[in-house]
Tab-separated table of C-alpha atoms in Angstrom:
chain	number	residue	atom	x	y	z
A	1	MET	CA	135.073	130.144	112.898
A	2	PHE	CA	131.746	131.534	112.447
A	3	PRO	CA	131.085	131.809	108.816
A	4	ASN	CA	131.493	134.735	106.796
A	5	SER	CA	128.261	135.893	105.140
A	6	HIS	CA	130.033	137.113	102.358
A	7	THR	CA	132.241	134.627	101.351
A	8	GLU	CA	130.821	131.464	103.001
A	9	GLN	CA	127.397	130.109	102.192
A	10	LEU	CA	124.992	128.891	104.894
A	11	LEU	CA	122.267	126.351	104.386
A	12	SER	CA	119.946	126.591	107.414
A	13	LEU	CA	117.537	123.446	108.179
A	14	SER	CA	115.584	122.340	111.007
A	15	THR	CA	117.013	120.060	113.292
A	16	CYS	CA	113.955	117.783	112.475
A	17	HIS	CA	115.397	116.514	109.624
A	18	VAL	CA	118.271	114.097	111.185
A	19	PRO	CA	117.421	112.023	114.020
A	20	GLN	CA	118.092	112.841	117.353
A	21	ALA	CA	120.826	110.450	117.906
A	22	GLU	CA	122.513	111.383	114.705
A	23	LEU	CA	122.910	114.970	116.360
A	24	SER	CA	124.042	113.748	119.402
A	25	VAL	CA	126.812	111.781	117.364
A	26	LEU	CA	127.535	115.270	115.527
A	27	ASN	CA	127.736	117.332	118.492
A	28	ASP	CA	129.978	114.710	120.154
A	29	ALA	CA	132.422	114.475	117.041
A	30	ILE	CA	132.579	118.551	116.980
A	31	ARG	CA	133.306	118.757	120.907
A	32	HIS	CA	136.187	116.199	120.339
A	33	ARG	CA	137.482	118.058	117.474
A	34	ALA	CA	136.620	115.084	114.964
A	35	ALA	CA	134.628	117.109	112.707
A	36	ASN	CA	134.718	120.915	112.336
A	37	GLY	CA	131.990	122.961	113.510
A	38	ILE	CA	130.164	124.854	116.010
A	39	VAL	CA	127.882	123.496	118.630
A	40	ARG	CA	125.319	125.971	120.489
A	41	ASP	CA	122.454	125.806	122.568
A	42	THR	CA	119.780	125.737	119.668
A	43	ALA	CA	121.753	124.869	116.846
A	44	THR	CA	124.647	123.180	115.326
A	45	LEU	CA	127.167	124.350	112.509
A	46	LEU	CA	128.971	122.203	110.333
A	47	ILE	CA	131.547	122.956	107.707
A	48	VAL	CA	130.516	120.636	104.915
A	49	ASP	CA	133.498	121.595	102.622
A	50	GLU	CA	135.491	118.148	102.111
A	51	GLN	CA	134.006	117.178	105.478
A	52	VAL	CA	131.350	114.901	104.096
A	53	PRO	CA	133.894	111.557	103.440
A	54	HIS	CA	135.035	111.789	106.905
A	55	LEU	CA	131.542	111.630	108.564
A	56	PRO	CA	130.710	107.974	110.135
A	57	GLN	CA	128.171	106.858	107.257
A	58	ASP	CA	126.998	104.118	109.382
A	59	LYS	CA	126.472	106.059	112.361
A	60	VAL	CA	124.958	109.225	110.570
A	61	PRO	CA	123.299	108.451	107.156
A	62	PHE	CA	120.529	111.226	107.213
A	63	LEU	CA	122.993	113.975	108.141
A	64	ILE	CA	125.269	112.813	105.499
A	65	ASP	CA	122.583	113.468	103.073
A	66	LEU	CA	122.087	116.993	104.432
A	67	ALA	CA	125.730	117.671	104.064
A	68	LEU	CA	125.688	116.444	100.682
A	69	LEU	CA	122.821	118.859	99.940
A	70	ALA	CA	124.625	121.560	101.207
A	71	SER	CA	127.491	121.090	99.422
A	72	ARG	CA	125.811	119.926	96.051
A	73	THR	CA	123.920	123.437	96.336
A	74	GLY	CA	127.071	125.481	96.718
A	75	HIS	CA	127.167	125.948	100.630
A	76	THR	CA	130.143	125.887	102.651
A	77	TRP	CA	128.231	125.466	105.942
A	78	LEU	CA	125.159	123.448	107.268
A	79	ASN	CA	123.299	124.860	110.172
A	80	LEU	CA	120.707	122.858	112.033
A	81	ASP	CA	118.603	124.610	114.191
A	82	ARG	CA	115.515	123.913	116.024
A	83	ASP	CA	114.051	127.092	115.137
A	84	VAL	CA	114.027	126.742	111.444
A	85	PRO	CA	110.587	125.693	110.127
A	86	PRO	CA	110.954	122.129	108.379
A	87	LEU	CA	110.777	121.428	104.897
A	88	LEU	CA	108.372	119.093	103.384
A	89	THR	CA	110.867	117.976	100.757
A	90	LEU	CA	113.054	116.613	103.555
A	91	PRO	CA	112.204	113.570	105.998
A	92	GLN	CA	110.904	114.606	109.496
A	93	PHE	CA	111.926	113.120	112.507
A	94	ASP	CA	109.617	113.306	115.693
A	95	TRP	CA	111.717	113.520	118.527
A	96	GLU	CA	109.300	113.458	121.323
A	97	ASN	CA	107.076	110.327	119.548
A	98	PRO	CA	109.539	108.488	117.252
A	99	ARG	CA	107.713	105.816	115.278
A	100	SER	CA	108.450	102.601	113.842
A	101	HIS	CA	107.733	101.234	110.464
A	102	ASP	CA	104.280	99.931	109.522
A	103	ASN	CA	104.653	96.165	108.778
A	104	VAL	CA	102.124	96.649	106.040
A	105	THR	CA	104.780	98.739	104.423
A	106	LEU	CA	107.494	96.287	105.084
A	107	ALA	CA	105.365	93.703	103.605
A	108	TYR	CA	104.591	95.320	100.167
A	109	LEU	CA	108.308	96.624	99.759
A	110	ALA	CA	109.297	93.433	99.971
A	111	LEU	CA	106.528	91.919	97.326
A	112	GLY	CA	107.531	95.074	95.087
A	113	ALA	CA	111.021	94.193	95.061
A	114	SER	CA	110.566	90.471	94.526
A	115	GLN	CA	108.276	90.463	91.767
A	116	ALA	CA	110.539	92.820	89.892
A	117	LYS	CA	112.029	91.118	86.601
A	118	GLU	CA	115.507	92.072	87.504
A	119	PHE	CA	115.287	90.704	90.996
A	120	SER	CA	117.383	87.706	90.645
A	121	GLN	CA	120.290	89.684	88.538
A	122	ALA	CA	120.263	92.169	91.500
A	123	VAL	CA	120.259	89.344	94.189
A	124	ASP	CA	123.436	88.029	92.406
A	125	ALA	CA	125.064	91.539	92.004
A	126	LEU	CA	124.617	92.178	96.009
A	127	GLU	CA	125.797	88.871	96.909
A	128	GLU	CA	123.922	88.375	100.021
A	129	GLY	CA	121.392	86.340	98.832
A	130	GLU	CA	117.225	86.910	98.483
A	131	LEU	CA	116.875	87.763	102.293
A	132	GLY	CA	119.896	89.677	102.131
A	133	PHE	CA	118.381	91.742	99.285
A	134	ILE	CA	114.895	92.156	100.697
A	135	GLY	CA	116.353	92.980	104.191
A	136	ARG	CA	118.104	95.708	102.479
A	137	VAL	CA	115.244	96.859	100.750
A	138	THR	CA	112.798	97.036	103.707
A	139	GLU	CA	115.313	98.975	105.376
A	140	PHE	CA	113.565	101.742	103.844
A	141	ALA	CA	110.142	101.162	105.255
A	142	PRO	CA	110.471	103.876	107.875
A	143	ILE	CA	111.030	106.623	104.996
A	144	LEU	CA	108.329	105.868	103.001
A	145	ASP	CA	105.893	105.835	106.037
A	146	MET	CA	107.170	109.392	106.787
A	147	ALA	CA	106.402	110.655	103.147
A	148	TRP	CA	102.774	109.242	103.620
A	149	ARG	CA	102.502	111.288	106.840
A	150	VAL	CA	103.429	114.444	105.308
A	151	LEU	CA	100.250	114.105	102.732
A	152	ASP	CA	98.483	115.172	105.860
A	153	LYS	CA	100.371	118.750	105.742
A	154	THR	CA	99.659	119.401	102.261
A	155	ASP	CA	96.741	120.269	99.843
A	156	VAL	CA	97.531	117.391	97.360
A	157	PRO	CA	94.649	115.074	96.758
A	158	TYR	CA	95.493	111.464	96.629
A	159	GLU	CA	93.094	108.815	96.203
A	160	GLY	CA	95.496	105.520	95.291
A	161	VAL	CA	96.214	102.858	98.178
A	162	PHE	CA	99.449	103.303	99.857
A	163	ALA	CA	100.930	99.793	100.030
A	164	TYR	CA	99.604	98.837	96.246
A	165	ASP	CA	100.242	102.258	94.729
A	166	ILE	CA	103.296	103.594	96.510
A	167	ALA	CA	105.278	100.812	98.818
A	168	GLU	CA	104.948	98.184	96.078
A	169	PRO	CA	106.136	100.279	93.193
A	170	VAL	CA	108.647	101.732	95.142
A	171	GLY	CA	110.282	98.205	96.024
A	172	ARG	CA	110.385	97.732	92.154
A	173	TRP	CA	112.098	100.821	91.778
A	174	LEU	CA	114.909	100.087	94.530
A	175	VAL	CA	115.918	96.926	92.485
A	176	LYS	CA	116.233	98.949	89.197
A	177	GLN	CA	118.206	101.456	90.967
A	178	TYR	CA	120.271	99.234	92.832
A	179	LEU	CA	121.340	97.729	89.376
A	180	ILE	CA	121.642	101.338	88.005
A	181	ARG	CA	123.792	102.629	90.726
A	182	ASP	CA	125.546	99.235	91.918
A	183	GLU	CA	124.394	100.462	95.513
A	184	PHE	CA	121.053	101.508	97.096
A	185	PRO	CA	119.776	105.358	96.576
A	186	ARG	CA	120.337	107.814	99.376
A	187	PRO	CA	117.445	107.773	101.765
A	188	PHE	CA	116.379	111.721	100.936
A	189	LEU	CA	116.151	110.224	97.004
A	190	VAL	CA	114.082	107.462	98.471
A	191	TYR	CA	111.566	109.708	99.932
A	192	GLN	CA	111.469	112.212	97.417
A	193	HIS	CA	110.537	109.602	94.725
A	194	ALA	CA	107.625	108.221	97.299
A	195	LEU	CA	106.455	111.965	97.164
A	196	SER	CA	106.669	112.114	93.161
A	197	LEU	CA	104.517	108.955	93.409
A	198	MET	CA	101.754	110.718	95.406
A	199	GLY	CA	101.843	113.872	93.337
A	200	VAL	CA	104.016	116.053	95.487
A	201	ASN	CA	106.713	117.131	93.060
A	202	GLU	CA	108.846	119.525	94.821
A	203	ARG	CA	112.547	118.807	95.110
A	204	MET	CA	115.424	120.412	97.172
A	205	ALA	CA	118.041	119.271	94.903
A	206	GLU	CA	119.147	117.138	91.994
A	207	GLY	CA	122.098	114.593	92.524
A	208	PHE	CA	120.936	112.090	95.310
């Protein structure tokens, strides 16, 4: 069942790009034959061809983003390996010291969304009321905090104020994105958009 290097493309990424709980869900699914893949001591291999729609989206959103990335870049297998170096352009989860969101990030995301001129239209489209819409927007706060912490690992100079110059504009952007897509963007796109606002313009793949 191992991928044939001559006929199948393998995308290898660090396990830090998914939450530990999501990888546990995937490993259990593979062991119980609910997903096609291989579980090893240091890595998990998932067959992504036609597999993405069958993953439980509410339980493994970040894993689905990686599977989509693999599929859209022409790979048949996704290899999550703890020995693979992490990539700047993908969110990184600290399994040893998980962090919650910063309340300032949450507040300015909400502020940006509520001040968007399309806010009322987006609220009506979602049909969960203003509080429901703001709640969905602020779910992205941990992603923005992750992107902010990544700046410490780059040589990109940034002199802006995170709350005013990143979190608030992303809140407005999420309102527009919801109306364009009729759904909120994938977490990785939000992460990459935040990086671009900071001047980090590398992208792994288009299409998210």
